Coordinates of C-alpha atoms in Angstrom, one line a residue:
Chain A
M118 CA -59.8 -58.2 37.8
T119 CA -57.1 -56.9 39.9
I120 CA -57.5 -52.8 40.5
G121 CA -54.5 -51.6 42.3
I122 CA -52.8 -47.5 43.2
V123 CA -50.0 -47.5 39.7
S124 CA -48.5 -44.7 41.8
Y125 CA -48.6 -42.0 44.3
G126 CA -47.5 -39.1 44.8
A127 CA -47.6 -36.6 48.8
Y128 CA -47.3 -33.0 48.9
V129 CA -47.2 -31.0 52.2
P130 CA -45.8 -27.6 52.8
R131 CA -42.8 -26.2 53.5
Y132 CA -44.4 -23.8 56.5
R133 CA -45.9 -25.4 59.9
I134 CA -46.6 -23.2 63.3
K135 CA -46.5 -25.3 66.7
V136 CA -49.5 -26.0 69.0
E137 CA -47.5 -24.0 71.8
E138 CA -47.7 -20.3 68.9
I139 CA -51.5 -20.9 68.5
A140 CA -52.1 -21.7 72.5
Q141 CA -49.7 -18.2 73.2
V142 CA -52.2 -16.3 71.7
W143 CA -55.6 -17.9 73.0
G144 CA -54.6 -18.4 77.0
D145 CA -54.1 -22.3 75.8
N146 CA -52.2 -24.9 77.9
A147 CA -50.1 -26.2 75.3
E148 CA -48.9 -29.5 77.1
A149 CA -53.0 -30.5 77.6
L150 CA -53.4 -29.9 74.1
K151 CA -50.7 -31.6 72.8
S152 CA -50.8 -34.0 75.0
G153 CA -54.6 -34.5 74.5
L154 CA -54.4 -34.4 70.6
M155 CA -51.6 -36.1 69.7
V156 CA -50.1 -33.2 67.4
Y157 CA -47.3 -30.3 68.4
E158 CA -47.4 -28.6 65.5
K159 CA -49.4 -28.6 61.6
S160 CA -48.5 -27.4 57.8
V161 CA -49.4 -24.6 56.9
P162 CA -49.0 -23.5 52.7
D163 CA -47.4 -20.8 51.5
I164 CA -49.5 -17.4 50.4
D165 CA -49.2 -18.5 47.2
E166 CA -50.3 -22.1 48.0
D167 CA -53.7 -23.2 47.9
A168 CA -55.0 -26.6 47.5
A169 CA -54.6 -26.1 43.5
T170 CA -51.3 -26.0 43.5
I171 CA -51.3 -28.7 46.7
A172 CA -52.9 -31.0 44.1
V173 CA -50.8 -30.5 40.8
E174 CA -47.9 -31.1 42.9
A175 CA -49.0 -34.1 44.2
A176 CA -50.4 -35.0 40.8
R177 CA -46.5 -34.3 39.5
Y178 CA -45.1 -36.6 41.9
A179 CA -47.0 -39.6 41.2
M180 CA -46.6 -39.1 37.4
I181 CA -43.1 -38.5 37.8
R182 CA -43.4 -42.0 40.4
S183 CA -45.2 -44.0 37.9
G184 CA -43.4 -43.6 34.5
V185 CA -46.8 -43.3 32.2
D186 CA -47.8 -41.4 29.6
P187 CA -50.1 -38.5 30.7
E188 CA -52.2 -39.2 27.6
R189 CA -53.3 -42.5 29.4
I190 CA -55.5 -41.3 32.2
G191 CA -59.2 -40.8 31.2
A192 CA -60.3 -39.6 34.5
V193 CA -58.2 -36.6 37.0
Y194 CA -60.6 -36.5 40.4
T195 CA -59.9 -33.8 43.0
G196 CA -61.4 -34.3 46.3
S197 CA -61.6 -31.2 49.0
E198 CA -62.9 -29.1 50.8
S199 CA -61.2 -25.7 50.2
H200 CA -61.0 -26.0 46.1
P201 CA -60.4 -22.2 45.3
Y202 CA -63.0 -21.5 43.5
A203 CA -66.2 -22.1 44.1
V204 CA -67.8 -22.9 40.4
K205 CA -64.8 -23.7 38.0
P206 CA -63.3 -27.4 38.8
T207 CA -59.8 -27.5 40.5
S208 CA -59.5 -31.1 38.5
T209 CA -59.1 -29.3 35.5
I210 CA -56.1 -27.8 35.9
V211 CA -55.0 -30.7 38.0
A212 CA -55.4 -32.4 34.3
Q213 CA -54.2 -29.6 32.4
A214 CA -50.7 -29.4 35.2
I215 CA -49.6 -33.6 33.8
G216 CA -50.2 -33.1 30.4
A217 CA -53.7 -35.2 30.6
T218 CA -56.0 -33.0 28.6
P219 CA -58.0 -33.0 27.0
N220 CA -59.2 -35.9 26.2
M221 CA -60.8 -37.2 29.4
T222 CA -63.4 -36.5 31.8
A223 CA -62.3 -34.6 35.3
A224 CA -64.9 -32.8 38.0
D225 CA -63.7 -32.4 41.4
F226 CA -65.2 -34.5 45.3
E227 CA -66.3 -32.6 48.2
F228 CA -67.2 -35.0 51.1
A229 CA -65.1 -33.5 53.8
C230 CA -62.0 -35.5 54.6
K231 CA -62.9 -38.5 52.7
A232 CA -63.4 -36.4 49.5
G233 CA -59.9 -37.9 48.4
T234 CA -60.8 -41.4 48.9
A235 CA -64.3 -40.7 47.3
A236 CA -62.2 -39.8 44.3
V237 CA -60.0 -43.1 44.9
Q238 CA -63.6 -45.2 44.4
A239 CA -64.5 -42.9 41.9
C240 CA -61.5 -44.1 39.3
M241 CA -61.9 -47.8 40.7
G242 CA -65.0 -47.5 38.5
L243 CA -64.2 -46.2 36.2
V244 CA -61.3 -47.9 35.6
S245 CA -62.4 -51.6 36.0
S246 CA -66.0 -51.1 34.0
G247 CA -63.4 -50.2 31.1
M248 CA -64.0 -47.1 30.5
V249 CA -60.9 -45.7 31.7
D250 CA -57.3 -47.2 31.6
L251 CA -56.0 -44.8 34.0
G252 CA -57.6 -42.6 37.0
M253 CA -56.0 -39.4 38.8
A254 CA -57.2 -39.8 42.2
I255 CA -56.5 -37.5 45.0
G256 CA -57.0 -35.6 48.0
A257 CA -56.1 -32.2 48.4
D258 CA -56.8 -29.3 51.0
V259 CA -55.6 -25.3 52.9
S260 CA -58.2 -26.2 55.5
Q261 CA -59.9 -23.7 57.5
G262 CA -60.2 -23.0 62.2
A263 CA -61.5 -20.3 62.7
P264 CA -59.3 -17.8 65.1
G265 CA -59.9 -19.4 68.4
D266 CA -61.0 -22.6 67.9
A267 CA -60.6 -26.2 68.5
L268 CA -59.8 -27.0 64.5
E269 CA -56.9 -24.1 64.7
Y270 CA -54.4 -26.6 66.3
T271 CA -55.0 -29.4 63.4
A272 CA -56.2 -27.7 60.4
A273 CA -53.2 -28.3 57.5
A274 CA -52.5 -27.9 54.8
G275 CA -51.3 -30.9 52.7
G276 CA -52.1 -33.7 49.8
V277 CA -51.7 -36.9 48.2
A278 CA -52.6 -38.3 44.4
C279 CA -52.9 -42.2 43.7
L280 CA -52.6 -42.9 39.5
I281 CA -55.7 -46.0 39.3
G282 CA -55.0 -48.8 37.2
K283 CA -55.3 -52.6 36.2
N284 CA -52.6 -53.5 34.2
E285 CA -50.8 -56.2 36.9
S286 CA -47.3 -55.4 35.7
E287 CA -47.7 -51.7 36.4
I288 CA -49.8 -51.7 40.1
A289 CA -47.6 -51.6 43.4
A290 CA -50.5 -52.0 45.6
I291 CA -53.6 -54.0 44.9
I292 CA -57.1 -52.9 46.1
E293 CA -58.8 -56.1 47.2
D294 CA -62.2 -54.3 47.9
T295 CA -63.4 -51.3 49.5
Y296 CA -66.5 -50.7 52.4
S297 CA -68.2 -47.8 52.6
F298 CA -70.0 -46.8 55.1
T299 CA -72.3 -43.4 54.5
T300 CA -75.4 -41.5 57.3
D301 CA -76.8 -38.5 57.2
T302 CA -74.5 -36.5 60.6
P303 CA -74.3 -33.1 61.2
D304 CA -70.8 -33.1 63.0
F305 CA -69.3 -30.4 61.2
W306 CA -70.3 -28.5 58.2
R307 CA -69.5 -25.1 56.3
R308 CA -72.4 -23.0 54.1
E309 CA -72.0 -21.3 51.0
G310 CA -70.0 -18.6 51.4
M311 CA -68.7 -19.1 54.9
P312 CA -64.8 -19.0 55.5
Y313 CA -65.2 -21.2 58.2
P314 CA -66.4 -23.9 59.1
E315 CA -68.4 -25.0 62.0
H316 CA -68.6 -28.7 63.8
G317 CA -70.8 -30.1 66.6
G318 CA -67.4 -30.4 69.3
R319 CA -67.6 -34.3 70.7
F320 CA -70.2 -34.8 68.7
T321 CA -67.6 -35.5 66.3
G322 CA -66.5 -38.0 67.6
E323 CA -68.6 -41.0 69.2
P324 CA -71.1 -40.0 66.2
G325 CA -69.6 -39.0 64.0
Y326 CA -65.8 -40.3 63.6
F327 CA -65.9 -43.9 66.2
K328 CA -69.3 -44.9 64.5
H329 CA -68.8 -44.6 61.1
V330 CA -64.8 -45.2 60.9
T331 CA -65.5 -48.2 63.2
N332 CA -68.1 -49.8 61.3
G333 CA -66.7 -48.7 57.4
A334 CA -63.5 -51.2 58.9
K335 CA -66.0 -54.0 60.4
G336 CA -68.2 -54.3 57.3
L337 CA -64.7 -54.6 55.6
L338 CA -63.2 -56.9 58.1
E339 CA -66.5 -58.9 57.1
K340 CA -66.5 -58.7 53.5
L341 CA -63.3 -60.1 53.4
G342 CA -63.2 -62.4 56.5
T343 CA -60.2 -61.0 57.7
K344 CA -58.8 -60.2 61.0
P345 CA -56.7 -56.7 62.0
K346 CA -53.5 -59.8 62.5
D347 CA -53.8 -60.7 58.5
Y348 CA -52.6 -57.3 58.0
D349 CA -48.6 -55.5 58.5
Y350 CA -50.1 -51.7 58.9
V351 CA -53.1 -49.6 59.4
V352 CA -53.9 -46.4 58.3
F353 CA -57.1 -44.2 59.9
H354 CA -58.3 -40.7 59.4
Q355 CA -56.0 -38.9 61.6
P356 CA -58.0 -35.2 62.6
N357 CA -55.3 -35.6 65.9
G358 CA -53.4 -38.3 67.1
K359 CA -55.6 -39.9 69.8
F360 CA -58.1 -40.2 67.1
P361 CA -56.8 -43.1 64.9
T362 CA -55.5 -44.4 68.1
K363 CA -58.1 -44.6 69.8
V364 CA -60.0 -46.6 67.1
A365 CA -57.7 -49.0 66.1
K366 CA -57.3 -50.3 69.2
S367 CA -61.3 -51.0 69.6
L368 CA -61.0 -52.7 66.7
G369 CA -58.5 -55.0 67.6
F370 CA -55.0 -53.6 65.4
T371 CA -51.6 -52.3 67.6
K372 CA -49.4 -49.4 68.1
A373 CA -46.5 -50.9 65.4
Q374 CA -49.4 -51.7 62.6
I375 CA -50.7 -47.9 63.1
A376 CA -47.2 -46.0 63.1
P377 CA -45.9 -46.0 60.0
G378 CA -48.8 -44.0 58.5
L379 CA -49.3 -41.9 62.2
V380 CA -48.2 -39.0 60.4
V381 CA -50.7 -35.9 62.3
P382 CA -48.4 -35.7 65.4
K383 CA -46.1 -33.3 62.6
I384 CA -48.2 -32.2 60.7
G385 CA -51.0 -32.4 61.6
N386 CA -55.3 -32.9 59.5
T387 CA -54.9 -32.3 56.6
Y388 CA -58.3 -33.2 55.3
S389 CA -58.9 -34.7 52.3
G390 CA -55.1 -35.4 52.3
S391 CA -55.4 -37.4 55.8
C392 CA -55.6 -40.8 54.9
L393 CA -54.4 -40.9 51.6
M394 CA -51.0 -39.5 53.4
G395 CA -50.9 -42.4 55.9
I396 CA -51.6 -45.3 53.2
A397 CA -48.3 -42.7 51.4
A398 CA -46.3 -42.8 54.4
T399 CA -46.6 -46.5 54.8
L400 CA -46.1 -47.5 50.6
D401 CA -43.1 -45.6 51.6
Q402 CA -41.8 -48.1 53.6
A403 CA -43.9 -51.2 53.2
K404 CA -42.8 -53.8 51.6
P405 CA -44.2 -56.2 48.4
G406 CA -46.1 -58.9 50.1
D407 CA -46.9 -56.4 53.4
R408 CA -51.3 -55.5 53.2
I409 CA -52.3 -52.5 54.3
F410 CA -55.7 -51.9 56.1
A411 CA -56.9 -48.1 55.5
T412 CA -60.1 -46.3 57.2
A413 CA -60.9 -43.0 55.7
F414 CA -63.5 -40.9 57.7
G415 CA -65.6 -37.0 56.1
S416 CA -67.6 -35.4 58.4
G417 CA -71.5 -35.1 57.1
A418 CA -70.8 -38.3 57.4
G419 CA -69.2 -41.1 56.0
S420 CA -66.3 -43.8 56.1
D421 CA -64.1 -46.1 53.0
A422 CA -62.4 -48.5 54.1
F423 CA -59.7 -49.9 51.6
S424 CA -57.4 -53.7 51.7
I425 CA -54.9 -52.5 49.6
T426 CA -51.6 -55.1 49.1
V427 CA -48.7 -54.0 48.4
T428 CA -46.6 -55.9 45.3
D429 CA -42.8 -56.4 44.6
R430 CA -43.3 -52.8 41.5
I431 CA -43.1 -50.8 45.4
E432 CA -39.9 -51.5 45.4
E433 CA -38.8 -50.4 41.6
I434 CA -41.4 -46.7 41.9
R435 CA -41.1 -45.7 45.3
N436 CA -37.8 -44.1 45.9
R437 CA -38.7 -41.8 42.2
A438 CA -40.6 -39.2 43.8
P439 CA -40.1 -37.7 47.2
T440 CA -41.4 -39.9 50.5
V441 CA -44.0 -38.1 53.0
S442 CA -40.5 -38.3 55.9
E443 CA -38.7 -36.5 53.2
L444 CA -41.4 -34.0 52.7
I445 CA -41.7 -33.2 56.3
K446 CA -38.0 -32.1 57.1
D447 CA -36.9 -29.1 57.5
P448 CA -39.3 -27.5 58.6
I449 CA -39.6 -23.6 58.7
Y450 CA -41.8 -22.2 61.4
I451 CA -44.2 -19.4 61.6
D452 CA -45.7 -17.0 64.4
Y453 CA -49.4 -17.0 64.7
A454 CA -48.8 -13.6 62.5
R455 CA -47.2 -15.3 59.4
Y456 CA -49.9 -17.9 59.7
A457 CA -52.6 -15.8 60.3
K458 CA -51.1 -13.8 57.3
H459 CA -50.9 -16.9 55.2
K460 CA -54.0 -17.8 56.4
G461 CA -56.1 -15.2 54.7
K462 CA -57.2 -14.8 58.7
I463 CA -56.0 -11.1 58.9
R464 CA -55.9 -8.5 55.3
R465 CA -54.0 -5.8 54.5
S466 CA -56.6 -2.5 54.8
Chain B
M1120 CA -52.7 -9.4 35.4
A1121 CA -53.3 -10.3 32.0
S1122 CA -56.7 -10.3 31.2
V1123 CA -58.2 -14.1 30.8
P1124 CA -58.5 -15.5 26.4
R1125 CA -54.4 -13.7 26.9
F1126 CA -53.5 -16.3 30.1
W1127 CA -55.8 -19.1 28.7
R1128 CA -53.7 -18.2 25.4
G1129 CA -50.4 -18.5 27.9
I1130 CA -51.8 -21.7 29.7
G1131 CA -49.4 -24.0 28.3
S1132 CA -46.5 -22.7 28.6
R1133 CA -46.8 -21.0 32.0
Y1134 CA -48.1 -24.6 34.0
N1135 CA -45.6 -26.4 32.1
L1136 CA -43.2 -24.8 30.6
E1137 CA -43.7 -25.9 27.2
G1138 CA -41.9 -23.8 24.1
T1139 CA -40.0 -24.6 21.5
R1140 CA -37.0 -26.5 19.6
C1141 CA -35.9 -25.9 15.9
N1142 CA -34.8 -29.8 14.9
E1143 CA -32.0 -27.6 12.2
C1144 CA -29.7 -25.9 14.9
G1145 CA -31.0 -27.1 17.9
E1146 CA -31.9 -23.9 19.7
Y1147 CA -34.7 -23.6 22.3
F1148 CA -37.1 -20.8 22.3
Y1149 CA -39.4 -20.1 25.3
P1150 CA -41.1 -18.7 25.2
P1151 CA -42.3 -20.9 22.4
R1152 CA -42.2 -19.3 18.6
N1153 CA -42.6 -20.6 16.0
F1154 CA -40.2 -19.2 13.1
C1155 CA -35.8 -20.0 13.9
V1156 CA -34.3 -16.8 14.2
N1157 CA -30.9 -18.7 13.1
C1158 CA -32.0 -21.0 10.4
R1159 CA -35.3 -19.2 9.4
R1160 CA -37.1 -20.3 6.6
V1161 CA -35.4 -23.5 6.9
G1162 CA -36.0 -24.1 10.3
H1163 CA -37.6 -26.9 11.5
I1164 CA -40.4 -26.2 14.5
E1165 CA -41.4 -29.0 17.3
P1166 CA -42.8 -28.0 20.7
Y1167 CA -40.2 -29.1 23.4
K1168 CA -41.9 -29.1 27.4
F1169 CA -38.7 -28.0 29.2
K1170 CA -37.4 -29.9 32.2
G1171 CA -38.0 -27.4 34.7
T1172 CA -34.1 -26.8 35.6
G1173 CA -31.3 -24.0 35.6
E1174 CA -29.9 -21.3 37.4
I1175 CA -30.6 -18.0 38.5
I1176 CA -28.2 -16.0 36.4
S1177 CA -29.3 -12.5 38.3
Y1178 CA -32.5 -11.0 40.8
T1179 CA -33.3 -8.3 42.7
V1180 CA -35.5 -8.7 46.4
I1181 CA -38.7 -6.5 45.2
H1182 CA -39.4 -4.7 49.0
T1183 CA -41.8 -2.3 46.9
A1184 CA -44.2 -4.3 45.0
A1185 CA -46.8 -3.7 42.6
E1186 CA -50.7 -3.5 43.3
G1187 CA -51.8 -7.3 44.3
F1188 CA -48.2 -8.6 45.2
E1189 CA -47.7 -6.6 48.2
D1190 CA -48.3 -9.6 51.0
Q1191 CA -45.5 -11.7 49.4
T1192 CA -42.0 -8.4 50.3
P1193 CA -39.4 -9.1 50.9
Y1194 CA -39.7 -11.4 47.4
I1195 CA -37.0 -12.6 45.1
L1196 CA -37.6 -12.0 40.8
A1197 CA -34.4 -13.8 39.4
I1198 CA -33.5 -14.3 35.9
I1199 CA -33.2 -17.9 34.9
Q1200 CA -31.5 -20.2 32.7
L1201 CA -33.0 -23.1 32.0
D1202 CA -30.5 -26.3 31.8
E1203 CA -31.3 -25.9 27.8
G1204 CA -30.8 -21.9 27.6
P1205 CA -33.4 -19.8 27.2
R1206 CA -34.1 -17.5 29.9
L1207 CA -37.0 -16.3 31.6
T1208 CA -37.6 -14.3 34.6
S1209 CA -39.4 -15.4 37.2
Q1210 CA -39.9 -15.8 40.8
V1211 CA -37.8 -17.6 43.1
I1212 CA -39.7 -18.8 46.4
G1213 CA -37.4 -18.6 49.3
N1214 CA -35.5 -16.5 51.9
P1215 CA -33.6 -13.8 50.2
E1216 CA -30.6 -13.7 52.2
N1217 CA -29.8 -17.2 50.7
I1218 CA -29.7 -16.6 47.4
H1219 CA -27.0 -16.5 45.1
I1220 CA -26.3 -16.4 41.5
R1221 CA -25.6 -19.2 40.0
M1222 CA -27.5 -20.9 42.6
R1223 CA -29.1 -24.0 41.1
V1224 CA -33.4 -24.2 40.8
R1225 CA -36.1 -26.7 39.6
S1226 CA -39.6 -24.8 39.8
V1227 CA -43.3 -25.5 41.0
F1228 CA -46.7 -25.0 40.3
R1229 CA -48.3 -21.9 42.7
K1230 CA -50.5 -19.2 42.0
L1231 CA -48.7 -16.0 39.9
G1232 CA -51.9 -13.8 41.4
E1233 CA -55.7 -12.7 40.6
D1234 CA -58.1 -10.1 40.1
G1235 CA -59.5 -9.8 43.3
E1236 CA -61.4 -11.6 45.2
G1237 CA -63.7 -12.8 42.6
G1238 CA -61.9 -12.3 39.8
M1239 CA -59.4 -15.2 38.4
I1240 CA -57.4 -16.8 39.9
Y1241 CA -53.4 -17.4 37.1
Y1242 CA -51.5 -20.2 38.2
G1243 CA -48.3 -21.5 36.6
T1244 CA -44.9 -22.1 37.2
K1245 CA -42.3 -20.4 40.0
F1246 CA -38.3 -21.7 41.2
V1247 CA -37.8 -23.0 44.3
P1248 CA -33.5 -23.5 45.2
E1249 CA -33.1 -27.5 43.3
H1250 CA -32.7 -29.4 46.9
E1251 CA -35.5 -27.9 48.4

C-alpha cells in the first residue's frame, strides 16, 4: 500500500528579531553567537497569534493546495509544546476552521520538537489501516525561551501541516517508510504551569540530539537498505544551523543535500514545525522522482526518520499556496522591547 | 467579550465567514440571515461560505482601546466590503500609515480576545492587506 503526503502548507509569522538585538540586551557577543549557532534572526508571533492560529493558517494552505473536500478528513492531530490551552484541544479549533468537523477524530500531541512528525506517523497508521480516508498532521509552535537564556536566540514561531492519504493519484510525496528511536533522556523539559522550559545545556547535544538523530536515521537507512547518496535532499531537525549540518556530515550526507531545507538561519527553531518546515521548503523545489530523507528530533527524547519520494503531482499543487521562501520574505524587524511585549515577557500592570 | 455560549453559537461565521445567500434574488448575507429581506416569504435561503476577500470601505485607527485590546494600539478597525457584497467591521492587521480606503484585503485566522489568563480564548477572522 502507498501512503504519502497529499498536500502540505506552511506558515511563518511576519515579525523577526535579529541575534544582534537580543545580544545587545544581555551583553553577549552577537558575532560569536551567529557563527556558533548559524542562526541570524528568528520569527516572532504577532500579539494575536498563537500555536492554534499558526496551525490553522498552515492547515488552510494545505487544504488550498490539495483541493480536497475537508469532510474527507477523518483525523486532525496537532503537535505543539505551546498549545494555548492545557485542556481543550488545539486540533478541535483547527478542524473547525478547515471545515473538517464533526465526523472525525482529533487530539493534540506533545513531544518537544517532534510532536508534528509523531502526528504524521499516527495519521499514516490510521490511513493505512483504512480507519480514515485522509489525516491532517500539524506541527506548530510559539516556542518560549526564558529572558537571557541561550534558547532566546533560536526559539521561534511557525507551523506546517501535512495532509496524509493513500489515494495514489492524489499523493504528491510517497512516504516509503518511517522509523523511530526513543529513550528517556531528560535533556529539555517544561514543568506544568511553568512559563519557560529548562534544559541541560551541552547535555542536549550528544546524549540528546546527536544520539537520537543518528540512531533514527541509521535505523531507517538500514531498514530500507539505502545509503545517503540514494537521496537528493536531506532534512534534520534544526534547533540551530550547526546541529543539522554536523549530523548530516557525520552520516555521510553533503552540504548540497541539506541546503534547500535548512531554513533555521532566517527564521529560527520553529520547534514542532522545525523538521516539517525543512521538508516543506524541500518539497517547494523538489522535482518528481526526487528522494528526500528526513529525521525529526524531540527532546525527552526521540527521533522520527522518514524516506520520501516526490511524485508528478507535486508540480500540480506546489504553486497553489505560498512556498516557505515566499512566506519568509519581506519580514518586519522589531526591537527587543516589542519582542518582549509580543511574547508576554513584559506585561501592562 | 461575549459569553462562552454566545460566542460558540457564532463560531461558524467567526472562523469561516459562513453566511447565507438567497437563491431567489442572489443577495448574500453576513452575518447569516435565515430570511431574505428582499424576497420575504418567496425567498430561498441557503448556507454560503464567503471567499474572504474584499476591500476597505472606511477605517479608523484606535489609539485608546477598550479593555483587553490595550496592547494592540494603534490598530486599525475597518468596514470591509466582501467581494460578494456584505459589509462587516473587523480589525485589519498592518501599519496604520499604509492603510487606505479601497485597499484590497483577505481574511486570516487570529485571536480576537480572551477572558483573562484563565478564561476562554476567542478566535476568529481578521483581515490583512491582500498581498501580505
